[in-house]
Amino acid sequence: MGLYEIAVIFLAAFIYGVAGFAFALLAVPLLSFAWPLKHIVPLVALLATSLNGLMLFKLRKSFAFKRVMPLLLGGLPGVLVGAYFLRHYDNAFLRVILGLVLVLYGLWGLKNPKRPFIIGDNWGYLFGFLAGFLGGALNTPGPPVIIYLTLKDWGKDEIKSTLQGFFFLLAIFVIFSHWRMGLITPEILKNYLIAFPVILIGLFSGHRLYGRLSLKVYQKILYGLLVIMGLLSFPWKIGG
């Protein structure tokens, strides 16, 4: 693992510490310039699980498992489908999906739409499946879940704790699926051990800065960067 990879992981963990999400959304496209997705996705899954576990512990008083159940039950089969895509399709196809997810998610965030209506819990199965698919294929389960939660009549702590709970539980299943398919190799485990102190420093540094910055303004900047990185993720040179 070189300095570029360490810097990317630190930056993604730092932003996660500030915003509470977007670790994989930032780490995956930036690391894809140096590593193939078959190496990046399992590694980021291991690192993201560690971050989610730490954040969930911090928000444990606001967490309710019943809020996560529809998302989780829909997400588990989605992970299997996504992991299948990761193993059997080449990087170009997966990067197109990744680019679309980042661009659409970033534009949605920049628009900052108001909640048009409130949806029931049963919608969680569909959004959970979509999140599971993206988690298994690209380790980016966030966008469907975040959209789902913006359409729920819940408070800030309830939304954030549900995010962390779902991400943590889904990530465990993602890791298991990757392990069963032989995607978690000794090299990935070695890089995980190297990167773990880096994500801890990034997480606590970002959390410390969180109280000093306007999260709303920072999220606007983040969404704009996601659009740019999504465009860069497309395999523009295919066939050239």
PDB file of C-alpha atoms in Angstrom, residues 87-210:
ATOM      1  CA  ARG A  87     -17.130 -11.705  -9.603  1.00  0.00           C
ATOM      2  CA  HIS A  88     -18.426 -12.277 -13.129  1.00  0.00           C
ATOM      3  CA  TYR A  89     -18.370  -8.839 -14.779  1.00  0.00           C
ATOM      4  CA  ASP A  90     -15.330  -6.789 -15.695  1.00  0.00           C
ATOM      5  CA  ASN A  91     -14.272  -3.508 -14.114  1.00  0.00           C
ATOM      6  CA  ALA A  92     -15.567  -1.382 -16.993  1.00  0.00           C
ATOM      7  CA  PHE A  93     -19.164  -2.490 -16.436  1.00  0.00           C
ATOM      8  CA  LEU A  94     -18.909  -2.012 -12.670  1.00  0.00           C
ATOM      9  CA  ARG A  95     -17.344   1.425 -13.024  1.00  0.00           C
ATOM     10  CA  VAL A  96     -20.274   2.527 -15.198  1.00  0.00           C
ATOM     11  CA  ILE A  97     -22.640   1.514 -12.390  1.00  0.00           C
ATOM     12  CA  LEU A  98     -20.449   3.258  -9.840  1.00  0.00           C
ATOM     13  CA  GLY A  99     -20.329   6.445 -11.913  1.00  0.00           C
ATOM     14  CA  LEU A 100     -24.095   6.513 -12.345  1.00  0.00           C
ATOM     15  CA  VAL A 101     -24.650   6.003  -8.615  1.00  0.00           C
ATOM     16  CA  LEU A 102     -22.264   8.799  -7.646  1.00  0.00           C
ATOM     17  CA  VAL A 103     -23.531  11.308 -10.225  1.00  0.00           C
ATOM     18  CA  LEU A 104     -27.203  10.700  -9.476  1.00  0.00           C
ATOM     19  CA  TYR A 105     -26.658  10.717  -5.745  1.00  0.00           C
ATOM     20  CA  GLY A 106     -24.541  13.865  -5.887  1.00  0.00           C
ATOM     21  CA  LEU A 107     -27.081  15.742  -8.025  1.00  0.00           C
ATOM     22  CA  TRP A 108     -29.875  14.662  -5.706  1.00  0.00           C
ATOM     23  CA  GLY A 109     -27.932  15.995  -2.735  1.00  0.00           C
ATOM     24  CA  LEU A 110     -27.141  19.309  -4.435  1.00  0.00           C
ATOM     25  CA  LYS A 111     -30.807  19.814  -5.227  1.00  0.00           C
ATOM     26  CA  ASN A 112     -31.606  19.127  -1.576  1.00  0.00           C
ATOM     27  CA  PRO A 113     -35.251  18.258  -2.160  1.00  0.00           C
ATOM     28  CA  LYS A 114     -37.828  18.642   0.572  1.00  0.00           C
ATOM     29  CA  ARG A 115     -39.669  15.515   1.641  1.00  0.00           C
ATOM     30  CA  PRO A 116     -42.603  15.276  -0.836  1.00  0.00           C
ATOM     31  CA  PHE A 117     -44.408  12.554   1.126  1.00  0.00           C
ATOM     32  CA  ILE A 118     -43.916   9.944   3.846  1.00  0.00           C
ATOM     33  CA  ILE A 119     -43.592   6.272   2.888  1.00  0.00           C
ATOM     34  CA  GLY A 120     -44.371   3.170   4.913  1.00  0.00           C
ATOM     35  CA  ASP A 121     -41.969   0.599   6.291  1.00  0.00           C
ATOM     36  CA  ASN A 122     -42.756  -1.916   3.520  1.00  0.00           C
ATOM     37  CA  TRP A 123     -40.848   0.255   1.057  1.00  0.00           C
ATOM     38  CA  GLY A 124     -37.768  -0.641   3.060  1.00  0.00           C
ATOM     39  CA  TYR A 125     -37.620  -4.068   1.402  1.00  0.00           C
ATOM     40  CA  LEU A 126     -37.208  -2.550  -2.076  1.00  0.00           C
ATOM     41  CA  PHE A 127     -34.743   0.127  -1.007  1.00  0.00           C
ATOM     42  CA  GLY A 128     -32.890  -2.485   1.031  1.00  0.00           C
ATOM     43  CA  PHE A 129     -32.545  -4.754  -1.996  1.00  0.00           C
ATOM     44  CA  LEU A 130     -31.134  -1.902  -4.085  1.00  0.00           C
ATOM     45  CA  ALA A 131     -28.725  -1.017  -1.298  1.00  0.00           C
ATOM     46  CA  GLY A 132     -27.674  -4.646  -0.926  1.00  0.00           C
ATOM     47  CA  PHE A 133     -26.982  -4.961  -4.634  1.00  0.00           C
ATOM     48  CA  LEU A 134     -24.794  -1.856  -4.638  1.00  0.00           C
ATOM     49  CA  GLY A 135     -23.122  -3.021  -1.442  1.00  0.00           C
ATOM     50  CA  GLY A 136     -22.280  -6.453  -2.832  1.00  0.00           C
ATOM     51  CA  ALA A 137     -21.124  -5.166  -6.220  1.00  0.00           C
ATOM     52  CA  LEU A 138     -19.466  -1.854  -5.358  1.00  0.00           C
ATOM     53  CA  ASN A 139     -19.652  -1.516  -1.555  1.00  0.00           C
ATOM     54  CA  THR A 140     -21.760   1.642  -1.966  1.00  0.00           C
ATOM     55  CA  PRO A 141     -25.096   0.796  -0.301  1.00  0.00           C
ATOM     56  CA  GLY A 142     -25.705   4.328   0.928  1.00  0.00           C
ATOM     57  CA  PRO A 143     -27.778   6.187  -1.708  1.00  0.00           C
ATOM     58  CA  PRO A 144     -30.942   4.010  -1.672  1.00  0.00           C
ATOM     59  CA  VAL A 145     -31.009   3.905   2.122  1.00  0.00           C
ATOM     60  CA  ILE A 146     -30.458   7.648   2.504  1.00  0.00           C
ATOM     61  CA  ILE A 147     -33.248   8.402   0.023  1.00  0.00           C
ATOM     62  CA  TYR A 148     -35.535   5.996   1.906  1.00  0.00           C
ATOM     63  CA  LEU A 149     -34.790   7.645   5.246  1.00  0.00           C
ATOM     64  CA  THR A 150     -35.439  11.134   3.906  1.00  0.00           C
ATOM     65  CA  LEU A 151     -38.983   9.959   3.178  1.00  0.00           C
ATOM     66  CA  LYS A 152     -39.541   8.796   6.754  1.00  0.00           C
ATOM     67  CA  ASP A 153     -40.972  10.956   9.516  1.00  0.00           C
ATOM     68  CA  TRP A 154     -38.062  10.337  11.889  1.00  0.00           C
ATOM     69  CA  GLY A 155     -35.769  12.569  13.893  1.00  0.00           C
ATOM     70  CA  LYS A 156     -32.107  13.224  13.178  1.00  0.00           C
ATOM     71  CA  ASP A 157     -30.739  10.741  15.710  1.00  0.00           C
ATOM     72  CA  GLU A 158     -33.173   8.047  14.579  1.00  0.00           C
ATOM     73  CA  ILE A 159     -32.119   8.478  10.956  1.00  0.00           C
ATOM     74  CA  LYS A 160     -28.396   8.483  11.708  1.00  0.00           C
ATOM     75  CA  SER A 161     -28.511   5.478  14.042  1.00  0.00           C
ATOM     76  CA  THR A 162     -30.610   3.529  11.509  1.00  0.00           C
ATOM     77  CA  LEU A 163     -28.044   4.312   8.817  1.00  0.00           C
ATOM     78  CA  GLN A 164     -25.183   3.045  10.941  1.00  0.00           C
ATOM     79  CA  GLY A 165     -27.093  -0.039  12.085  1.00  0.00           C
ATOM     80  CA  PHE A 166     -28.055  -1.036   8.553  1.00  0.00           C
ATOM     81  CA  PHE A 167     -24.595  -0.373   7.140  1.00  0.00           C
ATOM     82  CA  PHE A 168     -22.946  -2.369   9.928  1.00  0.00           C
ATOM     83  CA  LEU A 169     -25.229  -5.406   9.669  1.00  0.00           C
ATOM     84  CA  LEU A 170     -25.233  -5.403   5.861  1.00  0.00           C
ATOM     85  CA  ALA A 171     -21.450  -5.016   5.755  1.00  0.00           C
ATOM     86  CA  ILE A 172     -21.013  -8.172   7.823  1.00  0.00           C
ATOM     87  CA  PHE A 173     -23.040 -10.096   5.250  1.00  0.00           C
ATOM     88  CA  VAL A 174     -21.120  -8.437   2.405  1.00  0.00           C
ATOM     89  CA  ILE A 175     -17.826  -9.535   3.971  1.00  0.00           C
ATOM     90  CA  PHE A 176     -19.137 -13.072   4.415  1.00  0.00           C
ATOM     91  CA  SER A 177     -20.241 -13.186   0.758  1.00  0.00           C
ATOM     92  CA  HIS A 178     -16.862 -11.906  -0.417  1.00  0.00           C
ATOM     93  CA  TRP A 179     -15.092 -14.487   1.739  1.00  0.00           C
ATOM     94  CA  ARG A 180     -17.243 -17.333   0.404  1.00  0.00           C
ATOM     95  CA  MET A 181     -16.437 -16.287  -3.162  1.00  0.00           C
ATOM     96  CA  GLY A 182     -12.713 -16.082  -2.481  1.00  0.00           C
ATOM     97  CA  LEU A 183     -12.511 -12.310  -2.816  1.00  0.00           C
ATOM     98  CA  ILE A 184     -10.874 -11.723   0.587  1.00  0.00           C
ATOM     99  CA  THR A 185      -7.246 -12.687   0.146  1.00  0.00           C
ATOM    100  CA  PRO A 186      -4.216 -12.545   2.487  1.00  0.00           C
ATOM    101  CA  GLU A 187      -3.073  -9.409   0.652  1.00  0.00           C
ATOM    102  CA  ILE A 188      -6.388  -7.677   1.389  1.00  0.00           C
ATOM    103  CA  LEU A 189      -6.183  -8.648   5.064  1.00  0.00           C
ATOM    104  CA  LYS A 190      -2.627  -7.301   5.192  1.00  0.00           C
ATOM    105  CA  ASN A 191      -3.736  -3.970   3.697  1.00  0.00           C
ATOM    106  CA  TYR A 192      -6.650  -3.866   6.145  1.00  0.00           C
ATOM    107  CA  LEU A 193      -4.257  -4.121   9.103  1.00  0.00           C
ATOM    108  CA  ILE A 194      -2.090  -1.381   7.592  1.00  0.00           C
ATOM    109  CA  ALA A 195      -5.077   0.893   6.932  1.00  0.00           C
ATOM    110  CA  PHE A 196      -6.881   0.368  10.258  1.00  0.00           C
ATOM    111  CA  PRO A 197      -4.802   2.927  12.237  1.00  0.00           C
ATOM    112  CA  VAL A 198      -5.241   5.347   9.324  1.00  0.00           C
ATOM    113  CA  ILE A 199      -9.051   5.186   9.477  1.00  0.00           C
ATOM    114  CA  LEU A 200      -8.984   5.654  13.248  1.00  0.00           C
ATOM    115  CA  ILE A 201      -6.932   8.843  12.920  1.00  0.00           C
ATOM    116  CA  GLY A 202      -9.150  10.069  10.091  1.00  0.00           C
ATOM    117  CA  LEU A 203     -12.361   9.267  11.974  1.00  0.00           C
ATOM    118  CA  PHE A 204     -11.402  11.045  15.181  1.00  0.00           C
ATOM    119  CA  SER A 205      -9.895  14.007  13.325  1.00  0.00           C
ATOM    120  CA  GLY A 206     -13.080  14.448  11.304  1.00  0.00           C
ATOM    121  CA  HIS A 207     -15.269  14.108  14.369  1.00  0.00           C
ATOM    122  CA  ARG A 208     -13.228  16.769  16.140  1.00  0.00           C
ATOM    123  CA  LEU A 209     -13.630  19.162  13.222  1.00  0.00           C
ATOM    124  CA  TYR A 210     -17.352  18.392  12.981  1.00  0.00           C
TER     125      TYR A 210
END
